[in-house]
Amino acid sequence: MTETETTTPQSIDPIPGDQGSPALACYGISKRFKSIQALDDVSLSVPRGSIFGFLGPNGAGKSTLIRVVAGLIAADKGHFDILGYSSLKGHGVRKDMSALVDRADFYKNLSAYQNMKILGRITGHDSNEHINRLLDLLGLYDRRKDKVKTFSQGMKQRLGLAQSLLPDPKLLVLDEPTTGLDPQGMHEIRDFILKIAAEQNVTIFLSSHLLHEVELICSDIALIFNGKLAAQGSMQNIFREIDNVTIELEVEDSKTTLAFLEKNDLVTQITPLANAISIEIHYNRIPELIRLMSAAKINIFSVSQRNRLENYFLSLMEGK
Amino acid sequence: MILFKLTQNELYKIFSLVRSYIGIILFTGIVPLILWGYGMGTSHIEGQIESSVSDMFFIEGSPTNGFTAAYFIMNFFWIHIPFLLALVGGDIFAGEHANGTFRVYATRPISRMSIFTSKVLATMIYTFIFVFYFGLLTLGLGLIWHGGGDMLVFHNGVLILESSDALVRFFIAYFFSFMNMVLVSSIAIFFSTMVRNAVGPVIGTMALFIFILMVSSLPLEVFEGIQPYLFTTYFSNWEQAFFDPIPWPDLFRGMGLVGSNIVMFLGIALIIFRRKDILS
């Protein structure tokens, strides 16, 4: 684990529903599928009110942990608490949680409304007003009577989010929610996640291998490799750890700028791009470089930091 | 309360599928056809029966009436109904796996036991509706079409049942048939929990049914020892409801074996389902 690690959850039985307990706390969860150790003693803590990104490459164990928490698979070892309720006490642990695991699939021969009705009935959240409000929130109200088999994947994903909000959850677990969506669909889902986190006071636990997506919306993250947790903490703390970052400069005169940068010892790596120049620099020295460039009368149109999380992610992977 | 809601959901899902109506549509078409054919082709049988027994008994109504027609149809269909029931029972778990809907449904704060019980209950309700509809169609339509009267049963000679007695015996016969069909649905559920596609359980159920049916009906000495323990041996036990007197001990012995098979198949299915990782 890196220094960004937050306190590892202690295996004490919290007070049920205790407001001070984390939204999700996992204690030493392990799961093996035949010869593959999918999860190896994973412990993590998701603070209440956060948008928590759970990162890892494909096959790292993200979906396995989410399926354990969602009740789809049983862990070989370990347990978890959701909002202070322990999984050791049965399926009631998920009473304030909702999940969208993997791709959203529904009863295709039923309409969006009928699917919502079936799922809402389980927890007693199946009033017409509630269902229609959620369908409206996700932009599906006009298509509520259409069979799901006529929906695009993006619409199904939005319906997946609508159904996940049916029981008014306090913890929403989303497993790669933008997978299979086009850029516009991804953008819509991201906006929606930010919206519900802010407006409905929902903690969001989000798995993804799209680092840019996580960087855009998450306040806290955890990283998993080969079934083992590699790091966890707030995004701010993670970024503080990063020394060198990659930034892209959009300038008026690329040739002059390149010549300037090559002579400058603040920059450790220079890569000319089609419409910009990518440089690697120590995070704290970015303002100094900009000052020097201005003094050298280099017209800068934009300075954008790229792949901050990706750099961190790759450095961790290289260290493994 | 939660079980009621879950069962309501399962029934909703069952009756939203076209396959659930295949058997009902099939019988709605074929039973009237058989009843029509029965009416067309029984005049000579009727003449023969009347000439052979009329000097000994007074038969009220036609001997080839609605009761006899229903009895005739029951004899014909008890082997075909299992296939139609397996279409629904085989889909009840495997269909959700295949469609990925378990990923949504099973994340709710409900136990696997509740999901399992609701699916079993819904399948049994469907089985009941199916058998009830079959009975209503054969007996009801048979009586409307061919009228009532005394029922002739050929078992160790000729047995004449009064119409009121015949009706009671039909209810008994349908009850035992229903139990047999519950077993078929239980086998389909058992296979449905094992696989992730809906075709496998239907084929599995019919393969097992046909295999055990063959072993239980082959007149070979080597199989005689195990035949009393095979459920298909009792699949025609509903006929005993028309014997005189009704051999209740035999009927209940058969039902005991059928019942224990139901418990066994559903018990194994429950264990499989509770331990199953939902990965699809």
Coordinates of C-alpha atoms in Angstrom, one line a residue:
Chain A
M1 CA 0.0 0.0 0.0
T2 CA 1.2 3.5 -0.7
E3 CA 1.3 6.5 1.7
T4 CA -2.1 7.7 0.5
E5 CA -3.7 4.7 2.3
T6 CA -6.5 5.7 4.6
T7 CA -7.0 3.9 7.8
T8 CA -7.7 0.2 7.1
P9 CA -11.1 -0.7 8.4
Q10 CA -10.9 -2.5 11.7
S11 CA -13.0 -5.6 12.0
I12 CA -15.2 -4.3 14.7
D13 CA -19.0 -4.6 14.6
P14 CA -20.3 -1.1 14.1
I15 CA -23.5 0.2 15.4
P16 CA -26.2 -0.7 12.8
G17 CA -26.9 2.4 10.7
D18 CA -24.3 4.4 12.6
Q19 CA -24.0 7.8 10.9
G20 CA -20.2 7.8 11.5
S21 CA -19.5 4.5 9.9
P22 CA -18.2 4.5 6.3
A23 CA -20.7 4.0 3.4
L24 CA -18.9 0.8 2.6
A25 CA -16.2 -1.0 4.5
C26 CA -14.7 -4.3 3.3
Y27 CA -12.7 -6.5 5.7
G28 CA -10.2 -9.0 4.3
I29 CA -12.4 -10.2 1.4
S30 CA -10.9 -13.1 -0.6
K31 CA -12.4 -15.0 -3.5
R32 CA -10.9 -17.7 -5.7
F33 CA -12.3 -19.0 -9.0
K34 CA -10.6 -22.4 -9.6
S35 CA -6.9 -21.5 -10.1
I36 CA -7.5 -17.7 -10.1
Q37 CA -7.2 -15.7 -6.9
A38 CA -9.7 -13.0 -8.0
L39 CA -9.6 -11.2 -4.6
D40 CA -6.8 -11.5 -2.0
D41 CA -7.6 -10.1 1.4
V42 CA -9.1 -6.8 0.2
S43 CA -10.0 -4.2 2.8
L44 CA -11.2 -0.8 1.9
S45 CA -13.2 2.0 3.2
V46 CA -15.6 4.3 1.2
P47 CA -16.3 7.6 3.0
R48 CA -19.9 8.7 3.2
G49 CA -20.8 11.4 0.6
S50 CA -17.9 10.6 -1.6
I51 CA -17.8 9.6 -5.3
F52 CA -15.3 6.7 -4.9
G53 CA -13.5 5.4 -7.9
F54 CA -12.4 1.8 -7.8
L55 CA -9.7 1.4 -10.4
G56 CA -7.8 -1.4 -11.9
P57 CA -7.0 -3.0 -15.2
N58 CA -9.3 -5.6 -16.8
G59 CA -9.3 -8.7 -14.7
A60 CA -7.9 -7.0 -11.6
G61 CA -10.9 -8.0 -9.4
K62 CA -13.0 -4.9 -9.5
S63 CA -16.2 -6.6 -10.7
T64 CA -15.6 -9.5 -8.4
L65 CA -15.6 -7.2 -5.3
I66 CA -18.7 -5.4 -6.6
R67 CA -20.5 -8.7 -7.1
V68 CA -19.6 -9.8 -3.6
V69 CA -21.0 -6.5 -2.2
A70 CA -24.1 -6.7 -4.4
G71 CA -24.8 -10.3 -3.2
L72 CA -24.2 -12.0 -6.6
I73 CA -21.3 -14.1 -5.5
A74 CA -20.2 -15.2 -2.0
A75 CA -16.7 -14.4 -0.7
D76 CA -14.5 -17.3 0.5
K77 CA -13.3 -15.1 3.4
G78 CA -14.0 -11.7 4.8
H79 CA -17.1 -9.6 5.2
F80 CA -18.3 -6.1 4.7
D81 CA -20.5 -3.4 6.2
I82 CA -22.8 -1.1 4.3
L83 CA -23.7 2.1 6.2
G84 CA -23.0 0.3 9.4
Y85 CA -25.0 -2.9 8.7
S86 CA -22.9 -6.0 8.6
S87 CA -23.0 -8.6 5.9
L88 CA -22.6 -11.2 8.6
K89 CA -26.2 -10.6 9.5
G90 CA -27.6 -11.5 6.1
H91 CA -29.1 -10.0 3.0
G92 CA -30.6 -7.0 5.0
V93 CA -27.1 -5.4 4.7
R94 CA -28.1 -4.1 1.3
K95 CA -31.3 -2.4 2.4
D96 CA -29.9 1.1 1.7
M97 CA -27.7 0.1 -1.2
S98 CA -28.5 -0.3 -4.8
A99 CA -26.3 -1.6 -7.7
L100 CA -25.9 -1.6 -11.4
V101 CA -23.5 -4.4 -12.1
D102 CA -21.9 -4.6 -15.5
R103 CA -24.1 -4.0 -18.5
A104 CA -27.8 -3.1 -17.7
D105 CA -30.1 -6.0 -18.8
F106 CA -33.8 -6.1 -18.4
Y107 CA -36.9 -8.2 -19.3
K108 CA -36.8 -7.4 -23.0
N109 CA -40.4 -8.2 -23.7
L110 CA -41.6 -5.8 -21.0
S111 CA -41.7 -2.0 -21.2
A112 CA -39.4 0.3 -19.3
Y113 CA -42.3 1.1 -17.0
Q114 CA -43.1 -2.6 -16.4
N115 CA -39.5 -3.4 -15.6
M116 CA -39.3 -0.5 -13.1
K117 CA -42.6 -1.7 -11.6
I118 CA -41.3 -5.3 -11.1
L119 CA -38.1 -4.1 -9.5
G120 CA -39.7 -1.4 -7.4
R121 CA -42.3 -3.8 -6.0
I122 CA -39.6 -5.8 -4.3
T123 CA -38.8 -3.0 -1.9
G124 CA -42.1 -1.2 -2.0
H125 CA -41.0 1.7 -4.2
D126 CA -43.3 1.1 -7.0
S127 CA -45.7 4.0 -7.0
N128 CA -46.5 5.5 -10.4
E129 CA -45.2 8.9 -9.4
H130 CA -41.9 7.6 -8.2
I131 CA -41.3 5.5 -11.3
N132 CA -42.3 8.2 -13.7
R133 CA -40.2 10.8 -11.8
L134 CA -37.1 8.6 -12.2
L135 CA -37.8 7.8 -15.8
D136 CA -38.2 11.5 -16.4
L137 CA -34.9 12.2 -14.6
L138 CA -33.1 9.9 -16.9
G139 CA -34.9 11.2 -20.0
L140 CA -36.9 8.0 -20.6
Y141 CA -40.4 9.2 -19.7
D142 CA -41.5 9.5 -23.3
R143 CA -40.3 5.9 -24.0
R144 CA -41.7 4.4 -20.8
K145 CA -44.3 2.3 -22.7
D146 CA -41.9 0.9 -25.2
K147 CA -40.5 -2.5 -24.8
V148 CA -36.9 -2.6 -23.6
K149 CA -35.9 -4.7 -26.6
T150 CA -36.3 -1.6 -28.8
F151 CA -33.8 0.4 -26.6
S152 CA -30.3 1.2 -27.5
Q153 CA -27.5 0.2 -25.1
G154 CA -27.3 3.9 -23.9
M155 CA -31.0 3.9 -23.1
K156 CA -30.7 0.6 -21.3
Q157 CA -27.8 2.0 -19.3
R158 CA -29.9 5.0 -18.3
L159 CA -32.8 2.7 -17.4
G160 CA -30.3 0.7 -15.3
L161 CA -29.5 3.9 -13.4
A162 CA -33.2 4.7 -13.0
Q163 CA -33.8 1.2 -11.5
S164 CA -30.9 1.6 -9.2
L165 CA -32.4 4.7 -7.8
L166 CA -35.8 3.1 -7.1
P167 CA -35.2 2.2 -3.5
D168 CA -33.8 5.7 -2.7
P169 CA -30.4 4.3 -1.9
K170 CA -27.8 5.9 0.3
L171 CA -25.0 3.9 -1.4
L172 CA -25.0 3.4 -5.2
V173 CA -22.6 0.9 -6.6
L174 CA -21.9 1.2 -10.3
D175 CA -19.8 -1.3 -12.1
E176 CA -18.2 0.3 -15.2
P177 CA -21.4 2.3 -15.9
T178 CA -20.2 3.8 -19.2
T179 CA -19.0 0.6 -20.8
G180 CA -20.3 0.3 -24.4
L181 CA -21.5 3.8 -24.6
D182 CA -20.6 6.4 -27.2
P183 CA -18.9 9.6 -26.1
Q184 CA -22.2 11.5 -25.7
G185 CA -23.7 8.6 -23.7
M186 CA -20.6 8.6 -21.5
H187 CA -20.9 12.3 -20.9
E188 CA -24.6 12.0 -20.0
I189 CA -23.9 9.3 -17.5
R190 CA -21.0 11.2 -15.9
D191 CA -23.2 14.3 -15.6
F192 CA -26.0 12.3 -14.1
I193 CA -23.7 10.7 -11.5
L194 CA -22.5 14.1 -10.4
K195 CA -26.0 15.3 -10.3
I196 CA -27.4 12.6 -8.1
A197 CA -24.4 12.7 -5.8
A198 CA -24.9 16.4 -5.2
E199 CA -28.7 16.5 -5.1
Q200 CA -29.7 13.2 -3.5
N201 CA -26.8 12.9 -1.0
V202 CA -25.9 9.5 -2.3
T203 CA -22.4 7.9 -1.9
I204 CA -21.3 6.5 -5.1
F205 CA -18.9 3.6 -5.4
L206 CA -17.9 3.4 -9.1
S207 CA -15.6 0.9 -10.7
S208 CA -13.9 1.8 -14.0
H209 CA -10.8 1.2 -16.0
L210 CA -11.3 4.6 -17.7
L211 CA -8.9 6.7 -15.7
H212 CA -9.9 10.0 -17.3
E213 CA -13.5 9.3 -16.4
V214 CA -12.6 8.7 -12.7
E215 CA -10.3 11.7 -12.6
L216 CA -13.2 13.9 -13.8
I217 CA -15.7 12.9 -11.2
C218 CA -14.2 11.0 -8.2
S219 CA -13.2 12.5 -4.9
D220 CA -11.6 9.3 -3.6
I221 CA -10.1 6.3 -5.2
A222 CA -8.7 2.8 -4.6
L223 CA -6.6 0.8 -7.0
I224 CA -6.5 -2.9 -7.3
F225 CA -4.1 -5.1 -9.2
N226 CA -4.2 -8.9 -9.5
G227 CA -6.8 -9.1 -6.7
K228 CA -4.8 -7.1 -4.2
L229 CA -5.5 -3.5 -3.2
A230 CA -2.5 -1.3 -4.2
A231 CA -3.6 2.1 -2.9
Q232 CA -6.6 4.0 -1.6
G233 CA -7.2 7.6 -0.5
S234 CA -8.6 10.9 -1.5
M235 CA -7.8 12.2 -5.0
Q236 CA -6.1 15.3 -3.5
N237 CA -3.7 13.1 -1.5
I238 CA -3.0 10.9 -4.5
F239 CA -2.2 13.9 -6.6
R240 CA 0.1 15.3 -3.9
E241 CA 2.2 12.2 -4.3
I242 CA 2.8 12.7 -8.0
D243 CA 6.0 14.5 -8.7
N244 CA 6.3 14.7 -12.4
V245 CA 3.3 15.4 -14.5
T246 CA 2.6 15.6 -18.2
I247 CA 1.2 18.8 -19.5
E248 CA 0.2 19.9 -23.0
L249 CA 1.0 23.4 -24.2
E250 CA -0.9 25.0 -27.1
V251 CA 1.3 27.9 -28.4
E252 CA 1.4 30.3 -31.3
D253 CA 4.9 29.4 -32.5
S254 CA 5.8 25.8 -32.0
K255 CA 9.4 26.0 -33.3
T256 CA 10.4 28.9 -31.0
T257 CA 8.7 27.2 -28.1
L258 CA 10.5 23.9 -28.8
A259 CA 13.8 25.6 -29.0
F260 CA 13.1 27.4 -25.7
L261 CA 12.0 24.3 -23.9
E262 CA 15.1 22.3 -25.1
K263 CA 17.3 24.8 -23.4
N264 CA 15.2 24.9 -20.2
D265 CA 16.2 22.5 -17.4
L266 CA 12.7 22.6 -15.8
V267 CA 11.4 20.3 -18.4
T268 CA 12.5 16.6 -18.3
Q269 CA 10.8 15.4 -21.5
I270 CA 9.5 17.1 -24.7
T271 CA 7.2 15.5 -27.2
P272 CA 5.9 17.6 -30.2
L273 CA 2.3 16.7 -31.0
A274 CA 0.2 17.6 -34.0
N275 CA -1.4 20.7 -32.4
A276 CA 0.5 21.1 -29.2
I277 CA 3.7 20.2 -27.3
S278 CA 3.6 17.6 -24.5
I279 CA 6.2 18.1 -21.8
E280 CA 7.0 16.3 -18.5
I281 CA 7.7 18.6 -15.6
H282 CA 7.7 18.6 -11.8
Y283 CA 4.2 19.6 -10.6
N284 CA 5.4 22.5 -8.4
R285 CA 7.5 24.0 -11.2
I286 CA 4.7 24.6 -13.7
P287 CA 4.0 28.2 -12.6
E288 CA 7.7 29.0 -12.9
L289 CA 7.8 27.6 -16.5
I290 CA 4.8 29.7 -17.5
R291 CA 6.4 32.8 -16.1
L292 CA 9.6 32.2 -18.0
M293 CA 7.7 31.5 -21.3
S294 CA 5.7 34.7 -20.9
A295 CA 9.0 36.6 -20.2
A296 CA 10.3 35.1 -23.4
K297 CA 7.2 36.5 -25.2
I298 CA 5.9 33.0 -26.2
N299 CA 2.1 33.3 -26.7
I300 CA 0.4 30.5 -24.8
F301 CA -3.2 29.7 -25.7
S302 CA -3.6 26.8 -23.2
V303 CA -1.9 24.8 -20.6
S304 CA -3.6 21.5 -19.8
Q305 CA -2.6 18.7 -17.6
R306 CA -3.1 15.3 -19.0
N307 CA -3.3 11.8 -17.6
R308 CA -2.4 12.7 -14.0
L309 CA -4.1 9.7 -12.7
E310 CA -2.8 7.6 -15.5
N311 CA 0.8 8.5 -14.6
Y312 CA 0.1 7.5 -11.0
F313 CA -1.6 4.3 -12.1
L314 CA 1.3 3.3 -14.4
S315 CA 3.9 4.1 -11.8
L316 CA 2.1 1.8 -9.4
M317 CA 1.8 -0.9 -12.0
E318 CA 5.5 -0.6 -12.8
G319 CA 6.3 -0.9 -9.1
K320 CA 4.3 -4.2 -8.8
Chain B
M1 CA -45.6 -10.1 2.3
I2 CA -42.3 -10.0 0.4
L3 CA -42.9 -13.5 -0.8
F4 CA -46.3 -12.4 -2.1
K5 CA -44.7 -9.5 -4.0
L6 CA -42.0 -11.7 -5.4
T7 CA -44.4 -14.4 -6.5
Q8 CA -46.6 -11.7 -8.1
N9 CA -43.4 -10.6 -10.0
E10 CA -42.7 -14.1 -11.2
L11 CA -46.2 -14.7 -12.4
Y12 CA -46.1 -11.4 -14.2
K13 CA -42.8 -12.5 -15.9
I14 CA -44.2 -15.9 -16.8
F15 CA -47.4 -14.6 -18.4
S16 CA -45.5 -12.0 -20.3
L17 CA -43.7 -14.7 -22.3
V18 CA -45.2 -16.1 -25.4
R19 CA -43.9 -19.6 -24.6
S20 CA -46.2 -19.7 -21.6
Y21 CA -49.2 -19.7 -23.9
I22 CA -48.0 -22.3 -26.4
G23 CA -49.5 -25.2 -24.5
I24 CA -52.8 -23.4 -23.7
I25 CA -53.1 -22.3 -27.4
L26 CA -52.3 -25.9 -28.5
F27 CA -54.9 -27.4 -26.3
T28 CA -57.5 -24.8 -27.2
G29 CA -57.1 -25.9 -30.8
I30 CA -56.6 -29.6 -30.5
V31 CA -59.2 -30.6 -27.8
P32 CA -62.2 -29.3 -29.8
L33 CA -60.7 -31.1 -32.8
I34 CA -60.5 -34.3 -30.9
L35 CA -64.0 -33.8 -29.4
W36 CA -65.4 -33.2 -32.9
G37 CA -63.6 -36.3 -34.2
Y38 CA -64.8 -38.3 -31.2
G39 CA -68.4 -37.3 -32.1
M40 CA -67.9 -38.3 -35.7
G41 CA -66.4 -41.7 -35.1
T42 CA -68.1 -43.2 -32.1
S43 CA -71.5 -44.1 -33.4
H44 CA -70.5 -47.6 -34.2
I45 CA -68.7 -48.0 -30.8
E46 CA -71.8 -46.7 -29.2
G47 CA -73.9 -49.3 -31.0
Q48 CA -71.6 -52.1 -30.0
I49 CA -71.6 -51.0 -26.3
E50 CA -75.3 -50.6 -26.2
S51 CA -75.9 -54.0 -27.8
S52 CA -73.5 -55.7 -25.4
V53 CA -74.6 -54.2 -22.1
S54 CA -78.2 -53.0 -22.6
D55 CA -79.7 -56.3 -21.7
M56 CA -77.9 -56.2 -18.3
F57 CA -78.0 -52.4 -17.5
F58 CA -80.0 -49.4 -18.2
I59 CA -77.5 -46.7 -19.3
E60 CA -78.6 -43.1 -18.8
G61 CA -77.6 -41.0 -21.7
S62 CA -75.1 -42.0 -24.4
P63 CA -72.3 -44.3 -23.3
T64 CA -69.9 -42.2 -25.5
N65 CA -70.7 -38.9 -23.7
G66 CA -68.6 -36.0 -22.4
F67 CA -67.1 -38.0 -19.5
T68 CA -65.9 -40.8 -21.7
A69 CA -64.5 -38.2 -24.1
A70 CA -62.6 -36.5 -21.3
Y71 CA -61.3 -39.8 -20.1
F72 CA -60.1 -40.7 -23.6
I73 CA -58.3 -37.3 -24.0
M74 CA -56.6 -37.6 -20.6
N75 CA -55.2 -41.0 -21.6
F76 CA -53.9 -39.5 -24.7
F77 CA -52.2 -36.4 -23.3
W78 CA -50.6 -37.2 -20.0
I79 CA -47.3 -37.8 -21.8
H80 CA -47.4 -34.6 -23.9
I81 CA -48.2 -32.1 -21.1
P82 CA -44.7 -32.5 -19.4
F83 CA -43.0 -31.1 -22.5
L84 CA -45.2 -28.0 -22.5
L85 CA -44.7 -27.5 -18.8
A86 CA -40.9 -27.9 -19.1
L87 CA -40.9 -24.9 -21.5
V88 CA -41.9 -22.7 -18.5
G89 CA -40.2 -24.4 -15.6
G90 CA -37.0 -24.8 -17.6
D91 CA -36.8 -21.1 -18.2
I92 CA -37.6 -19.8 -14.7
F93 CA -33.9 -19.6 -13.5
A94 CA -31.9 -20.3 -16.7
G95 CA -33.8 -17.6 -18.6
E96 CA -32.8 -15.0 -16.1
H97 CA -29.2 -16.1 -16.3
A98 CA -29.2 -16.1 -20.1
N99 CA -30.7 -12.6 -20.2
G100 CA -28.5 -11.2 -17.5
T101 CA -31.5 -10.1 -15.5
F102 CA -30.4 -11.9 -12.3
R103 CA -27.6 -9.2 -12.1
V104 CA -30.3 -6.6 -11.5
Y105 CA -32.9 -8.7 -9.6
A106 CA -30.6 -10.5 -7.2
T107 CA -28.9 -7.3 -6.0
R108 CA -32.1 -6.3 -4.2
P109 CA -32.1 -6.8 -0.4
I110 CA -33.9 -10.2 -0.6
S111 CA -32.6 -13.6 0.2
R112 CA -31.9 -16.3 -2.4
M113 CA -34.3 -18.5 -0.5
S114 CA -37.1 -15.9 -1.1
I115 CA -36.3 -15.7 -4.8
F116 CA -36.2 -19.5 -5.1
T117 CA -39.5 -19.9 -3.2
S118 CA -41.3 -17.3 -5.3
K119 CA -40.1 -18.9 -8.5
V120 CA -41.2 -22.3 -7.4
L121 CA -44.6 -21.0 -6.2
A122 CA -45.1 -19.2 -9.5
T123 CA -44.2 -22.3 -11.5
M124 CA -46.6 -24.4 -9.5
I125 CA -49.4 -21.9 -9.9
Y126 CA -48.7 -22.0 -13.6
T127 CA -48.8 -25.8 -13.5
F128 CA -52.1 -25.7 -11.7
I129 CA -53.6 -23.2 -14.2
F130 CA -52.4 -25.4 -17.0
V131 CA -53.9 -28.6 -15.6
F132 CA -57.1 -26.7 -14.5
Y133 CA -57.5 -25.3 -18.0
F134 CA -56.9 -28.7 -19.6
G135 CA -59.5 -30.2 -17.3
L136 CA -62.0 -27.4 -17.9
L137 CA -61.5 -27.7 -21.6
T138 CA -61.7 -31.5 -21.9
L139 CA -64.5 -32.1 -19.3
G140 CA -66.4 -28.9 -19.7
L141 CA -66.3 -28.7 -23.4
G142 CA -66.8 -32.5 -23.6
L143 CA -70.0 -32.3 -21.5
I144 CA -71.3 -29.3 -23.5
W145 CA -70.6 -31.0 -26.8
H146 CA -71.5 -34.6 -26.1
G147 CA -73.7 -34.3 -23.0
G148 CA -73.5 -36.0 -19.7
G149 CA -74.8 -39.4 -18.5
D150 CA -73.4 -42.5 -17.0
M151 CA -69.7 -43.2 -17.6
L152 CA -68.5 -46.5 -18.8
V153 CA -65.0 -47.6 -17.6
F154 CA -63.5 -50.8 -18.9
H155 CA -61.4 -52.2 -16.1
N156 CA -61.7 -55.8 -15.1
G157 CA -65.0 -55.8 -17.0
V158 CA -67.3 -52.9 -17.4
L159 CA -67.8 -50.3 -14.7
I160 CA -70.7 -47.9 -15.0
L161 CA -70.3 -44.7 -13.0
E162 CA -73.3 -42.4 -12.4
S163 CA -72.7 -38.9 -13.7
S164 CA -72.3 -37.3 -10.2
D165 CA -69.9 -40.1 -9.2
A166 CA -68.0 -39.7 -12.5
L167 CA -67.6 -35.9 -11.8
V168 CA -66.1 -36.5 -8.4
R169 CA -63.7 -39.1 -9.8
F170 CA -62.6 -36.7 -12.5
F171 CA -61.6 -34.2 -9.8
I172 CA -59.6 -36.9 -8.0
A173 CA -58.0 -37.9 -11.3
Y174 CA -57.1 -34.3 -12.0
F175 CA -55.6 -33.8 -8.6
F176 CA -53.3 -36.8 -9.0
S177 CA -52.4 -35.7 -12.5
F178 CA -51.6 -32.2 -11.1
M179 CA -49.2 -33.8 -8.6
N180 CA -47.5 -35.7 -11.4
M181 CA -47.1 -32.4 -13.4
V182 CA -45.8 -30.6 -10.3
L183 CA -43.0 -33.3 -10.3
V184 CA -42.3 -32.5 -14.0
S185 CA -42.1 -28.8 -13.2
S186 CA -39.8 -29.6 -10.3
I187 CA -37.4 -31.5 -12.6
A188 CA -37.5 -28.6 -15.0
I189 CA -36.7 -26.2 -12.1
F190 CA -33.8 -28.5 -11.0
F191 CA -32.2 -28.4 -14.5
S192 CA -33.0 -24.7 -14.7
T193 CA -30.8 -23.9 -11.7
M194 CA -27.9 -25.9 -13.1
V195 CA -27.4 -24.2 -16.5
R196 CA -27.3 -20.7 -18.0
N197 CA -29.5 -21.2 -21.1
A198 CA -33.2 -22.0 -21.3
V199 CA -32.9 -24.8 -23.9
G200 CA -30.9 -27.1 -21.8
P201 CA -33.4 -27.6 -19.0
V202 CA -36.2 -28.4 -21.4
I203 CA -34.1 -31.0 -23.2
G204 CA -32.8 -32.3 -19.8
T205 CA -36.3 -32.6 -18.4
M206 CA -37.6 -34.5 -21.4
A207 CA -34.6 -36.7 -21.7
L208 CA -34.8 -37.7 -18.0
F209 CA -38.6 -38.2 -18.3
I210 CA -38.4 -40.3 -21.4
F211 CA -35.5 -42.4 -20.0
I212 CA -37.2 -43.2 -16.7
L213 CA -40.5 -43.8 -18.6
M214 CA -38.8 -46.3 -20.8
V215 CA -37.2 -48.1 -17.8
S216 CA -40.5 -48.1 -15.9
S217 CA -42.6 -49.5 -18.8
L218 CA -40.2 -52.0 -20.3
P219 CA -41.5 -55.5 -19.4
L220 CA -38.1 -56.9 -18.6
E221 CA -37.3 -58.8 -15.5
V222 CA -34.1 -56.9 -14.9
F223 CA -36.0 -53.7 -14.3
E224 CA -38.9 -55.1 -12.3
G225 CA -37.0 -54.6 -9.0
I226 CA -36.6 -50.8 -9.5
Q227 CA -39.8 -50.0 -11.3
P228 CA -41.8 -49.4 -8.1
Y229 CA -39.3 -46.7 -7.2
L230 CA -39.5 -44.8 -10.5
F231 CA -41.8 -41.9 -10.6
T232 CA -43.1 -42.6 -14.1
T233 CA -44.5 -45.9 -12.9
Y234 CA -47.2 -43.7 -11.1
F235 CA -47.8 -41.2 -13.9
S236 CA -50.9 -43.1 -15.0
N237 CA -52.1 -43.6 -11.4
W238 CA -54.9 -41.1 -12.1
E239 CA -56.7 -43.9 -13.9
Q240 CA -57.2 -45.6 -10.6
A241 CA -59.6 -42.8 -9.6
F242 CA -62.1 -44.6 -12.0
F243 CA -61.7 -48.1 -10.4
D244 CA -64.2 -49.5 -8.1
P245 CA -63.4 -49.3 -5.3
I246 CA -60.8 -46.6 -5.6
P247 CA -57.5 -48.2 -4.5
W248 CA -56.6 -45.4 -2.1
P249 CA -53.6 -47.1 -0.6
D250 CA -52.1 -47.5 -4.0
L251 CA -52.9 -44.0 -5.0
F252 CA -51.3 -42.5 -1.9
R253 CA -48.3 -44.8 -2.2
G254 CA -47.8 -43.5 -5.7
M255 CA -48.3 -39.9 -4.5
G256 CA -45.8 -40.5 -1.7
L257 CA -43.1 -41.5 -4.2
V258 CA -44.0 -38.6 -6.5
G259 CA -44.0 -36.2 -3.5
S260 CA -40.6 -37.4 -2.3
N261 CA -39.2 -36.9 -5.8
I262 CA -40.6 -33.3 -5.8
V263 CA -38.9 -32.7 -2.5
M264 CA -35.7 -34.2 -3.7
F265 CA -35.5 -32.3 -7.0
L266 CA -36.5 -28.9 -5.4
G267 CA -34.2 -29.5 -2.4
I268 CA -31.1 -30.1 -4.7
A269 CA -32.2 -27.1 -6.9
L270 CA -32.3 -24.9 -3.8
I271 CA -28.9 -25.9 -2.7
I272 CA -27.5 -25.2 -6.2
F273 CA -29.2 -21.9 -6.4
R274 CA -28.1 -20.7 -3.0
R275 CA -24.5 -21.5 -3.7
K276 CA -24.5 -20.3 -7.3
D277 CA -22.3 -17.4 -8.2
I278 CA -24.1 -15.1 -10.6
L279 CA -21.4 -14.3 -13.1
S280 CA -23.4 -13.8 -16.3

